[in-house]
JSON list of N, CA and C in Angstrom, two decimals:
[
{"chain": "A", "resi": 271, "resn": "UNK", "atom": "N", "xyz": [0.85, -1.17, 0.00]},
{"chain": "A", "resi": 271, "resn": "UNK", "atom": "CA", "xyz": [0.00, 0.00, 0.00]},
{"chain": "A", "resi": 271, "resn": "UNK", "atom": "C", "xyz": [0.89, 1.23, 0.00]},
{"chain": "A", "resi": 272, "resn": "UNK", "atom": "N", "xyz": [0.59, 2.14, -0.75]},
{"chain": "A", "resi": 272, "resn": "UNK", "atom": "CA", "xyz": [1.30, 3.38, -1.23]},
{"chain": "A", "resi": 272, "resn": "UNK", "atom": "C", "xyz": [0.29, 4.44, -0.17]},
{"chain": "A", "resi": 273, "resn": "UNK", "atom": "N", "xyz": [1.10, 5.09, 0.83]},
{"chain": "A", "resi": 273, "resn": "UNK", "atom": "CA", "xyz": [0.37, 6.40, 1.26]},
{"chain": "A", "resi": 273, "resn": "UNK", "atom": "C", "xyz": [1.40, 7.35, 1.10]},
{"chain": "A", "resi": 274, "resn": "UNK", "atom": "N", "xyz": [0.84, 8.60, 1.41]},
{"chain": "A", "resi": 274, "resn": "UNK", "atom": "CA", "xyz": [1.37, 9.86, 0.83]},
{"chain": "A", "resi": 274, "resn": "UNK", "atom": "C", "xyz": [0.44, 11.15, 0.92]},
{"chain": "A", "resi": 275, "resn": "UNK", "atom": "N", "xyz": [1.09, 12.22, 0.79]},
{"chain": "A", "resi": 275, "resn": "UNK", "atom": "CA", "xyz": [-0.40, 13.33, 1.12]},
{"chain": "A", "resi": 275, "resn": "UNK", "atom": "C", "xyz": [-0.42, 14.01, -0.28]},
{"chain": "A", "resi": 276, "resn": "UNK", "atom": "N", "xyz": [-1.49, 14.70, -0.58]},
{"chain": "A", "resi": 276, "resn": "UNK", "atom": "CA", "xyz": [-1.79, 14.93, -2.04]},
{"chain": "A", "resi": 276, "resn": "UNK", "atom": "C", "xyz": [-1.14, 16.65, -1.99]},
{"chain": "A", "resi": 277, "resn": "UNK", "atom": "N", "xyz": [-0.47, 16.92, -3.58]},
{"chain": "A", "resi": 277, "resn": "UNK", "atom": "CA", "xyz": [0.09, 18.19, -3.65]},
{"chain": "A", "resi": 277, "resn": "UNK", "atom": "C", "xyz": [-1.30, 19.22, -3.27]},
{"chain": "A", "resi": 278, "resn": "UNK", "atom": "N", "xyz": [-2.40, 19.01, -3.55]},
{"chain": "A", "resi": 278, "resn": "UNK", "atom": "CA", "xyz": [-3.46, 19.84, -3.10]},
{"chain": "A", "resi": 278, "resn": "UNK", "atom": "C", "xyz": [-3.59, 19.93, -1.51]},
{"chain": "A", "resi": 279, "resn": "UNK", "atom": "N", "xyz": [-3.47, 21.27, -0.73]},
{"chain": "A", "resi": 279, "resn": "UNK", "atom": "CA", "xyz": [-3.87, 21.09, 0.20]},
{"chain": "A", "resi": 279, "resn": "UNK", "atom": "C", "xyz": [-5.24, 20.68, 0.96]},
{"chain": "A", "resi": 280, "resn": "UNK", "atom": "N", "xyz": [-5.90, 20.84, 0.26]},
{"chain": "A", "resi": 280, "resn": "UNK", "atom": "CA", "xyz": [-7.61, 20.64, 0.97]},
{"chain": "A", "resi": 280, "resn": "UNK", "atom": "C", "xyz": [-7.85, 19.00, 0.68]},
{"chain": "A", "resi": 281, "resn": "UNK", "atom": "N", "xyz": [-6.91, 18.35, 0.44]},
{"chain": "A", "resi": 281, "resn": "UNK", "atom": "CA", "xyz": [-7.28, 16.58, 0.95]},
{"chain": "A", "resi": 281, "resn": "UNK", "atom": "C", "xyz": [-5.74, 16.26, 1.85]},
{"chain": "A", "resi": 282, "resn": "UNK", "atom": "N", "xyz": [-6.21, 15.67, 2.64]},
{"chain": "A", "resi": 282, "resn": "UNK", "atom": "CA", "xyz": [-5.59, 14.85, 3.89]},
{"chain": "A", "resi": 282, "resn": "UNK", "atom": "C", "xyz": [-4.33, 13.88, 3.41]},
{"chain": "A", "resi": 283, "resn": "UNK", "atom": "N", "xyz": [-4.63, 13.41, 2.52]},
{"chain": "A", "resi": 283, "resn": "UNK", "atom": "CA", "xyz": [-4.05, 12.11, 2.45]},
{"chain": "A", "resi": 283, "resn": "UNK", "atom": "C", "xyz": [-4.57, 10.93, 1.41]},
{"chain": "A", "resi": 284, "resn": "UNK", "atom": "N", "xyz": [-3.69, 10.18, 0.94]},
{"chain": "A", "resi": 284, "resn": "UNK", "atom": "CA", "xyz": [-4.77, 8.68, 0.00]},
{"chain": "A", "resi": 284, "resn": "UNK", "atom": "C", "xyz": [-3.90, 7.79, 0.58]},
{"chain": "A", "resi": 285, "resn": "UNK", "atom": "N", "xyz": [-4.70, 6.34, -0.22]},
{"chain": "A", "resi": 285, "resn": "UNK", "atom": "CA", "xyz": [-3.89, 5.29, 0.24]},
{"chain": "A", "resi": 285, "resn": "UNK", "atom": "C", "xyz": [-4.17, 4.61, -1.35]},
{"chain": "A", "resi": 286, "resn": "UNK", "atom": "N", "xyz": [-3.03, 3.67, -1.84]},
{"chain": "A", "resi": 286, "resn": "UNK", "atom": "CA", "xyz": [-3.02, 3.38, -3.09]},
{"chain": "A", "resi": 286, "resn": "UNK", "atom": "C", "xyz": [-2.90, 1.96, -3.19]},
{"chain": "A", "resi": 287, "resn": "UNK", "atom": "N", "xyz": [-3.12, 1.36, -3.48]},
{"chain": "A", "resi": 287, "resn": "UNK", "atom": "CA", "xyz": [-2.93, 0.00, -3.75]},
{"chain": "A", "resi": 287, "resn": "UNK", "atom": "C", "xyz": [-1.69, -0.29, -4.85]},
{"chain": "A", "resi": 288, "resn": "UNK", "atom": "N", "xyz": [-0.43, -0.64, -4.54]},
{"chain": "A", "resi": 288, "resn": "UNK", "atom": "CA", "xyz": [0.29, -0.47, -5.57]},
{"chain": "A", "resi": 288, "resn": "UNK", "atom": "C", "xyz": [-0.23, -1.45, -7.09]},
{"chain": "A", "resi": 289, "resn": "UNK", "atom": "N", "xyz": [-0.74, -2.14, -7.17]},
{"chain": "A", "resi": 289, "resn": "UNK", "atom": "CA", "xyz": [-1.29, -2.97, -8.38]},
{"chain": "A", "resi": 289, "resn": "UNK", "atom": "C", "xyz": [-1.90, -2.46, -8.67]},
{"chain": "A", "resi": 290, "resn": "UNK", "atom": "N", "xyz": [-2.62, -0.99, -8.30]},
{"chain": "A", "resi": 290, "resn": "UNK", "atom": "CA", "xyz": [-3.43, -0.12, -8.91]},
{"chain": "A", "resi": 290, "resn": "UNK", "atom": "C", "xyz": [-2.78, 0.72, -9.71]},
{"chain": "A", "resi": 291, "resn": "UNK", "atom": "N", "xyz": [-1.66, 0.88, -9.85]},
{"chain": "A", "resi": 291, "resn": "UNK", "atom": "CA", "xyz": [-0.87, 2.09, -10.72]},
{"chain": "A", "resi": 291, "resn": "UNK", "atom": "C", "xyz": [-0.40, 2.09, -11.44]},
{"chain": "A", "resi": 292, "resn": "UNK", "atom": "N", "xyz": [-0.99, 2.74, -12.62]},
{"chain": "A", "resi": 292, "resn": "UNK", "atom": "CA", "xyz": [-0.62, 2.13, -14.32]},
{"chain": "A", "resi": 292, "resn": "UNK", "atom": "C", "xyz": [0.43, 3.29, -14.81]},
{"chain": "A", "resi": 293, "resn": "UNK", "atom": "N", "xyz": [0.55, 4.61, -14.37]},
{"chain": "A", "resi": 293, "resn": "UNK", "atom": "CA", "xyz": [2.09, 5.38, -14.45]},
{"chain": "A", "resi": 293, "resn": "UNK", "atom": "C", "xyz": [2.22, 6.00, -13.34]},
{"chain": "A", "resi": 294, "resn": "UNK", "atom": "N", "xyz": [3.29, 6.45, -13.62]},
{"chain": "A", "resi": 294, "resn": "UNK", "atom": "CA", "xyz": [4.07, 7.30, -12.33]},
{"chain": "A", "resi": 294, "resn": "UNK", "atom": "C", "xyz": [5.18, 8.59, -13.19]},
{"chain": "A", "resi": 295, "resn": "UNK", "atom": "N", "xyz": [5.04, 9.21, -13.12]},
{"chain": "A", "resi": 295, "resn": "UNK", "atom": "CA", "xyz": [6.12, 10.36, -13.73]},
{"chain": "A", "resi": 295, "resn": "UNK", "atom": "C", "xyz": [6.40, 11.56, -12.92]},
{"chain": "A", "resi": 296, "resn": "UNK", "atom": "N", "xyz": [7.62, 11.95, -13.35]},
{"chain": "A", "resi": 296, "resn": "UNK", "atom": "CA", "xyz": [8.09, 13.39, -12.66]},
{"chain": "A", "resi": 296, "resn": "UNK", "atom": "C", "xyz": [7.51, 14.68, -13.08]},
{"chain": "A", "resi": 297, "resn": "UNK", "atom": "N", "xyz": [7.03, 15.75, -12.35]},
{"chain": "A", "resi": 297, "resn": "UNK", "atom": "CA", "xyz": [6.06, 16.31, -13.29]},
{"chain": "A", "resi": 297, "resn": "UNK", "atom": "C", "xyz": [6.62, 17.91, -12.78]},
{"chain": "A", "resi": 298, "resn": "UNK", "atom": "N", "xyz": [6.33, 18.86, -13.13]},
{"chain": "A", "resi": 298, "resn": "UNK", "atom": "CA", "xyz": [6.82, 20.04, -12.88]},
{"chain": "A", "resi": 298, "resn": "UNK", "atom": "C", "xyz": [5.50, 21.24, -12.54]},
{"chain": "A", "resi": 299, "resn": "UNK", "atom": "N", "xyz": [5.44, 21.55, -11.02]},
{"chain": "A", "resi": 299, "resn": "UNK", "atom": "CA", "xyz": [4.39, 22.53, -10.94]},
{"chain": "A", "resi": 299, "resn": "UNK", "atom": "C", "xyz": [4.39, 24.02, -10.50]},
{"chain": "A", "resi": 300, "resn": "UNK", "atom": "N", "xyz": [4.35, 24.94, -11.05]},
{"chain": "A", "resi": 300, "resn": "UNK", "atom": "CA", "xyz": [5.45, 26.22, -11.47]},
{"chain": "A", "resi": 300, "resn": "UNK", "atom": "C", "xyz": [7.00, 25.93, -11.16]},
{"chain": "A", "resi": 301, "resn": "UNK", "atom": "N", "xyz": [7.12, 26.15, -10.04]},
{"chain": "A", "resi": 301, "resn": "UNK", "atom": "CA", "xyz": [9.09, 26.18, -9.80]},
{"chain": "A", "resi": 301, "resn": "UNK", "atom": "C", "xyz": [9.21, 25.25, -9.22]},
{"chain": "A", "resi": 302, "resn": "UNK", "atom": "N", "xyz": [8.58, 23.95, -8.72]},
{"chain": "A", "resi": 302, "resn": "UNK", "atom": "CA", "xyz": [8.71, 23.04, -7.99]},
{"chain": "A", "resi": 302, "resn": "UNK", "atom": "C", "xyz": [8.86, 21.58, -9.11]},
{"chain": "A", "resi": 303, "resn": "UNK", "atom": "N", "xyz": [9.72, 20.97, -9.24]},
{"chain": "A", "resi": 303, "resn": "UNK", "atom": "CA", "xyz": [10.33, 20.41, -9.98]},
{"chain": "A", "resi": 303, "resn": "UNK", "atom": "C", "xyz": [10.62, 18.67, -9.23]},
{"chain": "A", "resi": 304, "resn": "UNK", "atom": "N", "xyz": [10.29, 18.94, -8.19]},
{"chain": "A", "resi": 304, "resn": "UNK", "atom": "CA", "xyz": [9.96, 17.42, -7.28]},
{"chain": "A", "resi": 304, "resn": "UNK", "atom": "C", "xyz": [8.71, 16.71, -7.24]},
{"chain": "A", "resi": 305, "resn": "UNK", "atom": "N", "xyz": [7.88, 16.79, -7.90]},
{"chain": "A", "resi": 305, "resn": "UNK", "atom": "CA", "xyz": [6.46, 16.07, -7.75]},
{"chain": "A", "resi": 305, "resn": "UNK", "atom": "C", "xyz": [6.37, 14.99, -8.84]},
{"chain": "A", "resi": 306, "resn": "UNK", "atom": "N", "xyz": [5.71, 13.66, -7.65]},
{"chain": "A", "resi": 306, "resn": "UNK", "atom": "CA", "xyz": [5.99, 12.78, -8.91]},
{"chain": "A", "resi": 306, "resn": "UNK", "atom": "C", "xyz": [4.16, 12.91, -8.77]},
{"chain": "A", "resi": 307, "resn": "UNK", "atom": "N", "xyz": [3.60, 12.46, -10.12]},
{"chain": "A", "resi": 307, "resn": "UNK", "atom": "CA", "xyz": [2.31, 11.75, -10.58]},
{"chain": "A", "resi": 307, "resn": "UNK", "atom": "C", "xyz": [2.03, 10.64, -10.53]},
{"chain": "A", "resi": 308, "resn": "UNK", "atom": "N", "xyz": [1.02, 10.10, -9.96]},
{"chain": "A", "resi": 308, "resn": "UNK", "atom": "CA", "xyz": [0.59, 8.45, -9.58]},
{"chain": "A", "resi": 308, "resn": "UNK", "atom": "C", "xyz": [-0.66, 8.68, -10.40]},
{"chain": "A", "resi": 309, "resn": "UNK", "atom": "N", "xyz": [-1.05, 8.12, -11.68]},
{"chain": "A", "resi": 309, "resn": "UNK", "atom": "CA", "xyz": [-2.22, 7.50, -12.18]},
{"chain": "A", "resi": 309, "resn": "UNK", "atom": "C", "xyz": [-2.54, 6.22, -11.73]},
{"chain": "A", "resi": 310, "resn": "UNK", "atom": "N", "xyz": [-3.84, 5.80, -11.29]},
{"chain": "A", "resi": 310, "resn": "UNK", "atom": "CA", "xyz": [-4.35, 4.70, -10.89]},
{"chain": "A", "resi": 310, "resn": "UNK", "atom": "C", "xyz": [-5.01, 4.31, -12.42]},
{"chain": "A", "resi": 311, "resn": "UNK", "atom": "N", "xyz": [-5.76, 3.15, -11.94]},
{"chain": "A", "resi": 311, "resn": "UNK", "atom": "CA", "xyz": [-6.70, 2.15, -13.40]},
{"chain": "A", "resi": 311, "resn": "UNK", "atom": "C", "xyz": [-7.97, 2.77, -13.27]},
{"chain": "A", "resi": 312, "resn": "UNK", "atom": "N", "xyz": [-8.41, 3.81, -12.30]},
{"chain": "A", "resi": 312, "resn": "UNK", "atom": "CA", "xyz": [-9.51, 4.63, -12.51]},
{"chain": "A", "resi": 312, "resn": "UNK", "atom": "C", "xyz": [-9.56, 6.00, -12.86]},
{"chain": "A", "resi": 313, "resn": "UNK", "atom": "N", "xyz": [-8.11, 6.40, -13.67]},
{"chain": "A", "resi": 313, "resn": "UNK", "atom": "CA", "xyz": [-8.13, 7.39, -14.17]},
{"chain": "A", "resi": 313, "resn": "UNK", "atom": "C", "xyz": [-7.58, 8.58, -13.00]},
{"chain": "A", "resi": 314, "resn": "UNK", "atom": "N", "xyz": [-7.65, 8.38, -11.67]},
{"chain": "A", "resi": 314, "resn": "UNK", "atom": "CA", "xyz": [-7.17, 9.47, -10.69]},
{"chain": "A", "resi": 314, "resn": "UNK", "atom": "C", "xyz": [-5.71, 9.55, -10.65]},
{"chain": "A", "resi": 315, "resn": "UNK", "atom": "N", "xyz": [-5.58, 10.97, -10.36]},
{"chain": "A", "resi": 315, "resn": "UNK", "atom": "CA", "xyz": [-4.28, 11.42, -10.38]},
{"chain": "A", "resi": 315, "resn": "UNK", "atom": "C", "xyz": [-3.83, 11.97, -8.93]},
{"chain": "A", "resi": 316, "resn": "UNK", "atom": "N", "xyz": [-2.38, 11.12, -8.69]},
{"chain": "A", "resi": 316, "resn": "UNK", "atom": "CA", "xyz": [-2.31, 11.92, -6.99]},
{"chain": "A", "resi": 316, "resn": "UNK", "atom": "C", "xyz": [-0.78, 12.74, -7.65]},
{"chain": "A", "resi": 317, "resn": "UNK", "atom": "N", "xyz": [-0.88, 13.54, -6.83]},
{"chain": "A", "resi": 317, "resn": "UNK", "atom": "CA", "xyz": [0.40, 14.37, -6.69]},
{"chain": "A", "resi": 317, "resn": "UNK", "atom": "C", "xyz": [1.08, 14.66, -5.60]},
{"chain": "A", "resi": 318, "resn": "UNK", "atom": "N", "xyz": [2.50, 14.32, -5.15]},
{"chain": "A", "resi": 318, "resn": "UNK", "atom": "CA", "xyz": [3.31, 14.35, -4.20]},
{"chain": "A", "resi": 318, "resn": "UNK", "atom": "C", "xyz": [4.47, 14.96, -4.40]},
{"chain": "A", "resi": 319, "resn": "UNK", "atom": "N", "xyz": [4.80, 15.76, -3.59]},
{"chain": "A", "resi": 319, "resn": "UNK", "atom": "CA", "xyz": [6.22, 16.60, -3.75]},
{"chain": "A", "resi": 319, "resn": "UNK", "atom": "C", "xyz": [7.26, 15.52, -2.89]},
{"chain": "A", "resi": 320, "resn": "UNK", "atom": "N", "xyz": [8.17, 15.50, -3.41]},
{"chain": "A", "resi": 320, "resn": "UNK", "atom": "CA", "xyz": [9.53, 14.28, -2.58]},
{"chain": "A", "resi": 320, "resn": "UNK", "atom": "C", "xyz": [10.56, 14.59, -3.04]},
{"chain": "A", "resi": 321, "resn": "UNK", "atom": "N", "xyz": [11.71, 14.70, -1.63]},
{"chain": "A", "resi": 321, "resn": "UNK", "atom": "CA", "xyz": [13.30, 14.97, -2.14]},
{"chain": "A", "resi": 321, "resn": "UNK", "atom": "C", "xyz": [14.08, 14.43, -3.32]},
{"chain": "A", "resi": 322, "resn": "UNK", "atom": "N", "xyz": [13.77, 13.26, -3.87]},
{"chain": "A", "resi": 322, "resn": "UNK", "atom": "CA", "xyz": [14.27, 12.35, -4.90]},
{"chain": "A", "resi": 322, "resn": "UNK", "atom": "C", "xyz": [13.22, 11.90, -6.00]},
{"chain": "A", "resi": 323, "resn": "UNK", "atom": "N", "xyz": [12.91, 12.72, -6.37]},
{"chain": "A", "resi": 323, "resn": "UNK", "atom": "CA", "xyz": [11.60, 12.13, -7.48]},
{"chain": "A", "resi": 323, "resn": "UNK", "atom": "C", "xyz": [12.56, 10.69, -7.79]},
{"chain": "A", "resi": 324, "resn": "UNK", "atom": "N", "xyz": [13.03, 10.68, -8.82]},
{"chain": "A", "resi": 324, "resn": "UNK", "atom": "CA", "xyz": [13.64, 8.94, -9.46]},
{"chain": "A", "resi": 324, "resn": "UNK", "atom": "C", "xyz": [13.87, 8.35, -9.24]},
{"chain": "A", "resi": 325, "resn": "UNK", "atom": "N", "xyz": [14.46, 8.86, -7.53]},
{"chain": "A", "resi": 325, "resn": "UNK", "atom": "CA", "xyz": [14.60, 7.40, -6.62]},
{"chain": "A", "resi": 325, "resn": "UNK", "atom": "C", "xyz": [13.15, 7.01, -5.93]},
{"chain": "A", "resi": 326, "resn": "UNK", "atom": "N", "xyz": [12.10, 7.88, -5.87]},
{"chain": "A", "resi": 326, "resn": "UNK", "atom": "CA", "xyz": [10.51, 7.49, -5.93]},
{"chain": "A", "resi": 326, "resn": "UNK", "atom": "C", "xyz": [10.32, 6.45, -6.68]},
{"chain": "A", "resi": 327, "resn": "UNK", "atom": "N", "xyz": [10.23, 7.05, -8.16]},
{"chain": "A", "resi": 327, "resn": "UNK", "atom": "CA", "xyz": [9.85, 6.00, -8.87]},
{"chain": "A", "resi": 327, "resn": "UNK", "atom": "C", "xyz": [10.30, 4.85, -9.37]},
{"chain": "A", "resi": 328, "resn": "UNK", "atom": "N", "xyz": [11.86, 4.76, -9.42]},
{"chain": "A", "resi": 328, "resn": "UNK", "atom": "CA", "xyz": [12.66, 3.33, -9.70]},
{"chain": "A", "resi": 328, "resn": "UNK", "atom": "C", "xyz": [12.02, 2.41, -8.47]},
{"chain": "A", "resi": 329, "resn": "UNK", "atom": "N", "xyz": [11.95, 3.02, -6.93]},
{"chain": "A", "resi": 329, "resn": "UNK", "atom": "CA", "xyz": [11.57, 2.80, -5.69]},
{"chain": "A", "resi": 329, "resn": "UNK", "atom": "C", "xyz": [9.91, 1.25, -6.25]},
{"chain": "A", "resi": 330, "resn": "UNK", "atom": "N", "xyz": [9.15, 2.64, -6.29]},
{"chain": "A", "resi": 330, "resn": "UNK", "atom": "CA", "xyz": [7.52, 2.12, -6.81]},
{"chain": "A", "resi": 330, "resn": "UNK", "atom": "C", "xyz": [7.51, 1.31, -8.07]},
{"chain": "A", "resi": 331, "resn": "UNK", "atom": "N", "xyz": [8.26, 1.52, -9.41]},
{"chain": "A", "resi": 331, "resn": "UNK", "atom": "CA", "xyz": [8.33, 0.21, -9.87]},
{"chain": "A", "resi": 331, "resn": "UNK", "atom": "C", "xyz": [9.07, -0.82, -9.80]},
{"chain": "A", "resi": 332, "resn": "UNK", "atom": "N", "xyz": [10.05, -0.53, -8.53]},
{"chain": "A", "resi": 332, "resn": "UNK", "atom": "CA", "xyz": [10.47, -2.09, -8.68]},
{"chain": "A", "resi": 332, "resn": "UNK", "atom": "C", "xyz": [9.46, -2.86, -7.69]},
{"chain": "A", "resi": 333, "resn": "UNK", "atom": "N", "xyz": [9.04, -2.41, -6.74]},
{"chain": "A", "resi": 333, "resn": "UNK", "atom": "CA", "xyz": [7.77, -2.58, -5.83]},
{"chain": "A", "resi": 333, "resn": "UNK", "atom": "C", "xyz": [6.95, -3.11, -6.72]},
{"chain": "A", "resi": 334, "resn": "UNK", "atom": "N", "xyz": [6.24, -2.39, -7.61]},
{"chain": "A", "resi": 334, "resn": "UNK", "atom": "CA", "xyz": [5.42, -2.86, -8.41]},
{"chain": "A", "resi": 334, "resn": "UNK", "atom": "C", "xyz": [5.46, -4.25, -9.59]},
{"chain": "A", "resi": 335, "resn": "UNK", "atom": "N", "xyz": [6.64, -4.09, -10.12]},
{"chain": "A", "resi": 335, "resn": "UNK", "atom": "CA", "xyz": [7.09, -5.39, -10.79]},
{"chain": "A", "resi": 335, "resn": "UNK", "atom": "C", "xyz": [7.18, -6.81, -9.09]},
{"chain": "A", "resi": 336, "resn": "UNK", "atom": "N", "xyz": [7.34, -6.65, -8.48]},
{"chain": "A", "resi": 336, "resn": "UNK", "atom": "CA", "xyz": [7.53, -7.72, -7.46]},
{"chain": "A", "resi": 336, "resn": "UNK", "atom": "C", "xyz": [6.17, -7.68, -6.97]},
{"chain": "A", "resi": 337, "resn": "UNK", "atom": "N", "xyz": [5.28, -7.10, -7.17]},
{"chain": "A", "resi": 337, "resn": "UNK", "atom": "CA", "xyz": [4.16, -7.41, -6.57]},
{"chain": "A", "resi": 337, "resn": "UNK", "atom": "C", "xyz": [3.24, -8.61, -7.33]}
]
């Protein structure tokens, strides 16, 4: 299970099912250049700011391939 708090402030938090997540990318939101993107298989998009975006995501798909 993937938790994390969403780049929007007015939600709390999600929880993700990693077999739910069909991409993940580094994404850029004005000057902030650390946020990765989690698409799920229902089309939702979370956004998280993190010190290492690529070590995020090498992180989550190798997670994900072993799942």
């Amino acid at each position: 299970m993937l938790c994390g708090k969403y780049y929007n402030k007015k939600h709390k938090g999600f929880e993700l099912n990693i077999k739910d997540i069909i991409a993940i990318e580094n994404i850029k939101i004005g000057l902030n250049k650390k946020v990765i993107q989690i698409t799920d298989k229902s089309s939702n998009e979370y956004k998280m700011t993190v010190k290492n975006p690529q070590q995020w995501i090498d992180e989550i798909l190798l997670v994900k391939r072993n799942a």
